Structures are given as structure tokens and as C-alpha cells.
Coordinates of C-alpha atoms in Angstrom, one line a residue:
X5 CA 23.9 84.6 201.6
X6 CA 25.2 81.3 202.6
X7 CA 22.2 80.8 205.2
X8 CA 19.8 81.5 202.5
X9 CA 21.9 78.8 199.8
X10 CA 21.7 76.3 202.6
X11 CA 17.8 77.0 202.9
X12 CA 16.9 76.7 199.3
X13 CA 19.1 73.3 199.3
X14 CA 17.6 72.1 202.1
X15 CA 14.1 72.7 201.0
X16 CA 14.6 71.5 197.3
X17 CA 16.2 67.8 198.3
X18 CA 13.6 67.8 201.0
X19 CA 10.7 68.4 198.3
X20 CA 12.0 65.9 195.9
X21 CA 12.4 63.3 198.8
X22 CA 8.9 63.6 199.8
X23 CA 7.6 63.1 196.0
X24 CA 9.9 60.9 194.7
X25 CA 10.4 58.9 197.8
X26 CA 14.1 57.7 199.1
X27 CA 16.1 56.8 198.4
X28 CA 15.4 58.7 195.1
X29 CA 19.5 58.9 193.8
X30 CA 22.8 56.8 193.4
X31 CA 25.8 57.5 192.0
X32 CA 27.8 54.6 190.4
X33 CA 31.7 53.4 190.8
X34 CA 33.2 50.4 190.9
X35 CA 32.6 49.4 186.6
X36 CA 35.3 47.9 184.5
X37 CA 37.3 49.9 182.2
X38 CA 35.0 48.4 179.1
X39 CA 32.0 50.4 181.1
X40 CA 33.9 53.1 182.7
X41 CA 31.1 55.2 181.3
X42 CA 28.9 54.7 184.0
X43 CA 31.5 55.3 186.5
X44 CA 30.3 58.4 187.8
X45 CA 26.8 58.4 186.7
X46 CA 23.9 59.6 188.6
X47 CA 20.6 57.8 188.0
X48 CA 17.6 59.8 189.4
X49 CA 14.3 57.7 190.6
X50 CA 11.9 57.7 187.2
X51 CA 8.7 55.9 189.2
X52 CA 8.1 52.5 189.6
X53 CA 7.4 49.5 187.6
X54 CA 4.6 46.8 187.6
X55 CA 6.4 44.9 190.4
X56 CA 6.6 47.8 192.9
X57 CA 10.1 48.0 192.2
X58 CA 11.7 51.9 191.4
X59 CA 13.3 51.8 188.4
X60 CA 16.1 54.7 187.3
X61 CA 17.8 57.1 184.7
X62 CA 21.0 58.0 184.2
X63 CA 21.4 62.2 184.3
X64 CA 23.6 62.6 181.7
X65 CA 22.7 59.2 179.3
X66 CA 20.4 56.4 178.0
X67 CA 21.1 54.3 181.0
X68 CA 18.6 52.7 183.4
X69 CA 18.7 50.6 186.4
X70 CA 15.4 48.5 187.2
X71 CA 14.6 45.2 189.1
X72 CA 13.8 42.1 186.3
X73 CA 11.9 39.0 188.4
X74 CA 12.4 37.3 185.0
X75 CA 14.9 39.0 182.3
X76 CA 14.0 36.0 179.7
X77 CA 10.2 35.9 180.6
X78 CA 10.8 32.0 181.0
X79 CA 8.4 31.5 183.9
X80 CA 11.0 30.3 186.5
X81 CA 14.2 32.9 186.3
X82 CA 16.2 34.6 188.8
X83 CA 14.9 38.2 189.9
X84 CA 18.1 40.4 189.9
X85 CA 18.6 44.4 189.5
X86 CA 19.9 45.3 186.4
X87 CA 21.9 48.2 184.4
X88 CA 20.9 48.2 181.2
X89 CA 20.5 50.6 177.9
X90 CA 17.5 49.9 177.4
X91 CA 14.7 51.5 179.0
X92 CA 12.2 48.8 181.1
X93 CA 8.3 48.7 180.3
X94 CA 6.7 49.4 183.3
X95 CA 3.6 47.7 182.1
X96 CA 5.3 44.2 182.0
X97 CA 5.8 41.8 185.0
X98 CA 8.9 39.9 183.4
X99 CA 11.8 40.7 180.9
X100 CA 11.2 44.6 181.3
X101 CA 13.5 45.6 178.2
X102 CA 11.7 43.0 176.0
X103 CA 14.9 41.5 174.1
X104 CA 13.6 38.0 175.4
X105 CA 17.2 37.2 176.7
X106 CA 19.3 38.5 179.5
X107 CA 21.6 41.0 177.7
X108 CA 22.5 44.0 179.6
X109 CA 25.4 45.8 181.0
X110 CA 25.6 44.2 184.5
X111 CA 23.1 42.5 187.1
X112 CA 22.7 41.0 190.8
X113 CA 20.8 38.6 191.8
X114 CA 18.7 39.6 194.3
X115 CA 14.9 38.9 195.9
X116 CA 14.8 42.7 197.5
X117 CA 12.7 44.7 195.2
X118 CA 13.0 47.9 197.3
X119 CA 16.1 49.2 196.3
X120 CA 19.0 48.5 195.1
X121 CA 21.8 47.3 197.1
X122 CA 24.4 50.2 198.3
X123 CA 27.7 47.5 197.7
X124 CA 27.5 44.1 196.3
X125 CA 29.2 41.6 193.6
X126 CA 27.5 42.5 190.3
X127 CA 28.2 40.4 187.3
X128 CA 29.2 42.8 184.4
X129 CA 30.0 42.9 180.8
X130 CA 33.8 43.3 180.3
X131 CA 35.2 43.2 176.8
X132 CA 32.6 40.5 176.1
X133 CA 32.9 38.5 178.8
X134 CA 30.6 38.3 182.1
X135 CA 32.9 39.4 185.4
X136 CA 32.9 39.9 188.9
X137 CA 32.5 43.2 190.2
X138 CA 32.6 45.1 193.2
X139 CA 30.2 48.3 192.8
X140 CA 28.6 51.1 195.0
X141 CA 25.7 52.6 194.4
X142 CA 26.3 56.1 196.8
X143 CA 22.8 57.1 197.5
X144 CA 21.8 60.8 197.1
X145 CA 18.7 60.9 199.8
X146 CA 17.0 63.4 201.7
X147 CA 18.9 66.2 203.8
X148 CA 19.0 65.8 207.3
X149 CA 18.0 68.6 209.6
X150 CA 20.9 68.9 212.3
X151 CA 22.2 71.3 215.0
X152 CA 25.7 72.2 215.0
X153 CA 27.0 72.7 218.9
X154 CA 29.9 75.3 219.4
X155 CA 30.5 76.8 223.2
X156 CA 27.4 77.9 224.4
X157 CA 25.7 78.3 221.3
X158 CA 24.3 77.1 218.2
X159 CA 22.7 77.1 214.7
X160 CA 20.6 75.1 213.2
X161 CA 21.3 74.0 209.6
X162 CA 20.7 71.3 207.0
X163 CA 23.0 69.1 206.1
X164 CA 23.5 65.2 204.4
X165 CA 23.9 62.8 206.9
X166 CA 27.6 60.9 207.3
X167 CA 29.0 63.8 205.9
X168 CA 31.4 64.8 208.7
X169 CA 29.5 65.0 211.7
X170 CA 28.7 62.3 214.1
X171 CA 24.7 62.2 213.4
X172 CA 21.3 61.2 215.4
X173 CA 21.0 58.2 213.8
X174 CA 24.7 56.8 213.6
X175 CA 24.7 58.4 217.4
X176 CA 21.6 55.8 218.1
X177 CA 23.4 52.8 216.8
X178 CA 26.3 53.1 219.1
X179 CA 24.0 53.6 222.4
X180 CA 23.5 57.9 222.7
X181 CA 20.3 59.2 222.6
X182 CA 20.8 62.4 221.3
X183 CA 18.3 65.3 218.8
X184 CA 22.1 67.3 218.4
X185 CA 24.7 67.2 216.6
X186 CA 28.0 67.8 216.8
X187 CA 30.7 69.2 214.7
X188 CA 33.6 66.9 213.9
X189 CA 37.0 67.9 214.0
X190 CA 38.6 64.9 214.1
X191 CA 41.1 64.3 211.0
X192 CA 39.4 62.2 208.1
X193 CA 41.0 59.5 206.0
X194 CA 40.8 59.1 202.5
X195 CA 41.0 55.8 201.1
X196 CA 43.2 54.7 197.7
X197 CA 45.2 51.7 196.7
X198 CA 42.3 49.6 196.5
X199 CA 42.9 46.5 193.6
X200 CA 40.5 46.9 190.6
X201 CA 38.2 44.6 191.6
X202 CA 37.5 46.9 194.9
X203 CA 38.4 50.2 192.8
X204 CA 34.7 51.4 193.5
X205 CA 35.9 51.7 197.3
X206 CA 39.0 54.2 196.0
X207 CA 37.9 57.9 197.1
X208 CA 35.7 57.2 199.8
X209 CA 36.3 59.7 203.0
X210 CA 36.1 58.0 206.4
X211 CA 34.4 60.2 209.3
X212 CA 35.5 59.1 212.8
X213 CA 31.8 58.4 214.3
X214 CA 32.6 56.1 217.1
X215 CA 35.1 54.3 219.6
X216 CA 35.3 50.9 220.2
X217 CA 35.9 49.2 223.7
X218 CA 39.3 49.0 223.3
X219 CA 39.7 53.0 222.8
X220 CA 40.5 52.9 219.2
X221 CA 38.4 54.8 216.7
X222 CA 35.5 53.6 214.4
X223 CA 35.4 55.0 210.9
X224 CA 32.6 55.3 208.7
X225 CA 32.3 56.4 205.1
X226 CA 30.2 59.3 204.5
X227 CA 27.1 58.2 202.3
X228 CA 27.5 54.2 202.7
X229 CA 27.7 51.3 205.0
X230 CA 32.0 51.4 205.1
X231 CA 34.1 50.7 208.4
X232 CA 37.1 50.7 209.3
X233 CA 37.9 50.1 212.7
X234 CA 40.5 47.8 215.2
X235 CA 39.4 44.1 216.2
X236 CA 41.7 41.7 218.5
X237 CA 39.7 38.8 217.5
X238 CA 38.6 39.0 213.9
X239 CA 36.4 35.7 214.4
X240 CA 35.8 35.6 218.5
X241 CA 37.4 32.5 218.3
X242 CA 40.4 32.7 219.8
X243 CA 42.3 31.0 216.5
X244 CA 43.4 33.9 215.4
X245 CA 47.0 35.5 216.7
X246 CA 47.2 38.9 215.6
X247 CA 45.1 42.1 216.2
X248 CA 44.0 43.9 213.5
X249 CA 42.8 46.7 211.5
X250 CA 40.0 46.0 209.3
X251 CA 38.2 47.6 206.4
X252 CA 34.3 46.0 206.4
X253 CA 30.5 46.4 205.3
X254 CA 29.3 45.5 208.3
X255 CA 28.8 47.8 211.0
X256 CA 31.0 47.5 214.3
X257 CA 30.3 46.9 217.8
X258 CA 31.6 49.7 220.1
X259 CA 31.4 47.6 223.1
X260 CA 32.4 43.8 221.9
X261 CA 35.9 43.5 222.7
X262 CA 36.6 41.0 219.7
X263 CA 34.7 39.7 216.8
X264 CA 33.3 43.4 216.5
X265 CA 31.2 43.0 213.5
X266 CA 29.2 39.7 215.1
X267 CA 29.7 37.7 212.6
X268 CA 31.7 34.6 214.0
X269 CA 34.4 35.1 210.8
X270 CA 37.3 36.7 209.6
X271 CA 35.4 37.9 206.7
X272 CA 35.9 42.2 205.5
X273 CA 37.5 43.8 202.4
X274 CA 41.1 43.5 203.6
X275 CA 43.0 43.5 207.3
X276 CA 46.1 45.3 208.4
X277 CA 47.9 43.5 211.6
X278 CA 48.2 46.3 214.0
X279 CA 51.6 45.4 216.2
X280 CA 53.5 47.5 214.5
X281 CA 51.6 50.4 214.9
X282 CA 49.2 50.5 217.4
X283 CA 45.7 51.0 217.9
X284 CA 45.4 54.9 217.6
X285 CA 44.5 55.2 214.2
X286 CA 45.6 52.8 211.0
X287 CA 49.0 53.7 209.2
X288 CA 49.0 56.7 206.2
X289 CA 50.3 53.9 204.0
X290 CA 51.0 49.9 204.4
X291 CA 50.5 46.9 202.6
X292 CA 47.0 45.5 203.7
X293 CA 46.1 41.9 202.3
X294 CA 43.0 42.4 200.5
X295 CA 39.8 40.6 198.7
X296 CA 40.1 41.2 194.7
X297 CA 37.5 39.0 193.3
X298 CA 37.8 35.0 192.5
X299 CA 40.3 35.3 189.9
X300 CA 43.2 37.2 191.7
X301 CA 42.0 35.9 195.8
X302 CA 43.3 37.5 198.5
X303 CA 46.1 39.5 197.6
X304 CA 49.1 42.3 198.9
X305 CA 47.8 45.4 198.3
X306 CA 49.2 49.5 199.0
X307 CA 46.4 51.1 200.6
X308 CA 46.3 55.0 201.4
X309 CA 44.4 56.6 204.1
X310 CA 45.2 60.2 203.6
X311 CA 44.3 62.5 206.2
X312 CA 42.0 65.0 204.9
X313 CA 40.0 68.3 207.0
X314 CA 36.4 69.1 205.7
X315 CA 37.8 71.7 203.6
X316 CA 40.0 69.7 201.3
X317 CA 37.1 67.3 200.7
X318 CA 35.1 68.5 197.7
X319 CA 32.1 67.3 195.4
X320 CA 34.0 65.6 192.5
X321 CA 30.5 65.5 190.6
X322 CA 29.0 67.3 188.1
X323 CA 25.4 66.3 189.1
X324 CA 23.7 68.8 186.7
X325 CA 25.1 67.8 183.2
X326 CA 21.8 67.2 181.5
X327 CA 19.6 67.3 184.1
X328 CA 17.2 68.3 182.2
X329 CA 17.0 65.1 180.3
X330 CA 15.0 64.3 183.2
X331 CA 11.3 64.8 182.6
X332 CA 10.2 68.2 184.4
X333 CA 12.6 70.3 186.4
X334 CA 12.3 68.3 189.7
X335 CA 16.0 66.2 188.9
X336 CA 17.5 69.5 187.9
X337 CA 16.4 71.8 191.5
X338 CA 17.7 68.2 193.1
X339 CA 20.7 68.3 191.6
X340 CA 21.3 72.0 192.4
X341 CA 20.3 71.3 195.7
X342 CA 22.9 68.9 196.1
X343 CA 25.9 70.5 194.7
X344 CA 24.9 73.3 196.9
X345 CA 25.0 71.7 200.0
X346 CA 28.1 69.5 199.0
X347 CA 30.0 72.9 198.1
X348 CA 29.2 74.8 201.3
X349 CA 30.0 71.9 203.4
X350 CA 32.7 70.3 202.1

């Protein structure tokens, strides 16, 4: 029964993928307690708009997100992707929700039409006032078609990639050149603690997926471009005294031996110094110094990374809440499909 659930997953995320096109879902956190509505939501892919640019619904209400080259249609603005309650006019090249100004819940600037970004700094309306936030949008894609390797033998499944095993294509970043892939039974960490600003990073379960040249392990958050891994020189310049554990958005090297994310700075979420304890995994609980937006800077903060097995990770979602609201029954066999998959492999 399980092998025929995992089938019919499989094949319906596969068939929206293919007509909707991917990345074809997100999943929002990281809003302000004035919008903690949309913490949570799922906006499903609607089509595109004049531009190119995929515009998308929220499941469960009149939300949309959609890329604006001009949200005041005053002939030199600044493109952005926007969250908004108003639904854009795909027949119009410039302010999309016709209010002729830029109200909406939140935007970012940005000149990728795309997609929207995974992470970034959105500005957002809080209690009436435009702030800084840190949000992901946790993309709901296509299945990946893998092949779980025990002893001698194996089966071949379906499966969402960065979900607990080390996959092809995070396999082909760090060097192997492999079609398999194999089960992971190292311990994950769950992340908490994080400041407000970074709250949207809260929850998030980190897959070992690599190691890094000096034999200390690489973690990646399953879903989304996440790290956490050891570097002895944060910068590569030599100016800095300490080791460190450090929580990025920038993929690590697994051969540099310092400055593992390449980019000639000491810039991440937050750092841990590692003396005290080693280079074999990060501590269950310490006080990390952390990035939490302009107004606060660079503060003290208690992060958790609890260790968590595959089975005590499960789908916190309720992806099918009014999926029906969703024109035809393609969002609510997608949603289904993923719920499914999350349930029998978490």
C-alpha cells in the first residue's frame, strides 16, 4: 500500500511540474507578527503575467505574489516582487494591481523576473510602518526520482530532494558523480533560537550532505540554500583569530581549508567560535552572535540545534485547506501529493 501511495505522489507532483513549470510552489515564513497570516501560506503558480514573470495564490486566501517592473506606472520605478491582496492584471506591463501607488504587504527589489528569491530582506508592512524582513519562500517543486542503497540491494522510490538523503545533484556540487542515492543516517539538527528578524530560519532541519577538508560535517537545510558548516578562516585573510561555526546562504567548499564559502568576508547569519567544542558537530545549545536586521545589529543570541532522526521530523502543513480555491483540481492532487510523500518519508 505504501509503494502504491508513493506512486500516485510521485506521479501527481511530477504532472503538475511538467504543466505548471517549477518551481510551481512556496511556502512563506519569516512575516512580522502584524502579517503572521501569511506565515505558513502556500501560494501555488496561477500562470504568468505580461512580463514573463509567474505570478501566485495563496491556497487558503486572497493573497498573491507577482513581479511589478513599475508598482506606480511612473515610467522609471524599481521592478521588485511583491505580496500583495490584490490580485495583478496580467494584461498590464506596470502597476499590476492598478491602485497607482505602491501599497502592498511586503516587496524586494529585484531585476530577476524568474522567480522569486528562496531568502532575502523584504521590506514589509508592520503596524503601519515599512520594516526589514528576513523571509523564505520554501519551494514545493517536482519529486525527485532516487535509489535508496541498503546491503546488496535496492529500491527505487520517489522522493523530494534535500529531504534527508545525500542527492545527485547536491552529490555533484561537492565533486561525486553519482545516478544513486543513499540513505542518510546521520543525526539531523533542528534549528530554533533565531532573533525575530531571522525567525523565518526557526524550524528548518539540517541534513548532513557533506565534509569539509578539515573533516567536520556540512549541513544543509532540506528544501533551501541553508549551511551550516566549520571554517578556520571566515574571510581567508588571516585577520581573523578564532575558528568557527557558521550558519550561511551560501554554499560551502568541501575542499577550501578557510574562507569556505569564497567570498573573501566574514559575512553569514551568525558564527559560533568553535574552541570550546570542537569541530565534530556544533553544540545542542550556545550563544551564537547573530545578524537581526539594521535596528538591533549583530547581537547574542540562544540558538538550538536539536538532534532530530527522520521519524521525528514531520510535515507541520496543512497544504490542502482550500485547495480547491485553486481553479481546477490540479493544486489540490499537488497538494495531496505532497503531504503524501512528506508523511511517508518523514
Amino acid at each position: 500500500m505504501a509503494k502504491f501511495l508513493v506512486a500516485v505522489a510521485a506521479t501527481a507532483a511530477s504532472m503538475v511540474s511538467a504543466s505548471l513549470g517549477d518551481p510551481w510552489m512556496y511556502t512563506l515564513t519569516g512575516a512580522c507578527d502584524a502579517q503572521n497570516d501569511v506565515n505558513g501560506m502556500t501560494f501555488v503558480k496561477q500562470g504568468n503575467t505580461l512580463s514573463g514573470a509567474p505570478y501566485y495564490k495563496a491556497l487558503s486566501a486572497w493573497r498573491f505574489l507577482y513581479y511589478d517592473p513599475d508598482c506606480q506606472s511612473s515610467q522609471d520605478g524599481t521592478p521588485r516582487w511583491i505580496l500583495d491582496d490584490q490580485r495583478p492584471d496580467v494584461n498590464k506591463t506596470r502597476d499590476l494591481d492598478g491602485d497607482g501607488s505602491c501599497d502592498y504587504i511586503g516587496q524586494l527589489n529585484s531585476e530577476d523576473t524568474s522567480h522569486p528569491p528562496a531568502t532575502g530582506e523584504w521590506t514589509m508592512l508592520c503596524d503601519g510602518v515599512y520594516t526589514t524582513r528576513y523571509l523564505i519562500l520554501l519551494e514545493g517543486t517536482s519529486t525527485t526520482t532516487t535509489t535508496m542503497a541498503k546491503a546488496s540491494t535496492s529500491t527505487t522510490t520517489s522522493r523530494k530532494a534535500g529531504e534527508g538523503d545525500a542527492t545527485e545533484e547536491f552529490g555533484d556540487v561537492y565533486g561525486t558523480k553519482t545516478t544513486t542515492t543513499t540513505k542518510n543516517t546521520k543525526t539531523s539538527l533542528m534549528l530554533g533560537g533565531a532573533c525575530p528578524y531571522k525567525a523565518a530560519l526557526n524550524g528548518l532541519t539540517f541534513d548532513v550532505v557533506g565534509t569539509a577538508a578539515d573533516g567536520s560535517p556540512i549541513y544543509k537545510a532540506r528544501g533551501i540554500d541553508e549551511y551550516i558548516y566549520h571554517d578556520a578562516d571566515c574571510d581567508g585573510a588571516g585577520n581573523v583569530t578564532a575558528a568557527r561555526w557558521v550558519f550561511d546562504n551560501s554554499k560551502p567548499s568541501s575542499t577550501a581549508t578557510k574562507d569556505l564559502d569564497g567570498d573573501g568576508n566574514c559575512t553569514y547569519h551568525a558564527s559560533l567560535d568553535s574552541a570550546p567544542g570542537g569541530t565534530s558537530r556544533p553544540p545542542a545549545s550556545a550563544e551564537w552572535s547573530m545578524y537581526c536586521g539594521e535596528a538591533s545589529g549583530w547581537m547574542k543570541v540562544g540558538l538550538t540545534l536539536l538532534e532530530v532522526q527522520n521519524g521525528d521530523v514531520k510535515a507541520g502543513r496543512d497544504l490542502i485547506v482550500n485547495a480547491a480555491t485553486r481553479s481546477g483540481l490540479v493544486a489540490a492532487v499537488a497538494a495531496v501529493a505532497l503531504v503524501t510523500a512528506q508523511l511517508l518519508f518523514a
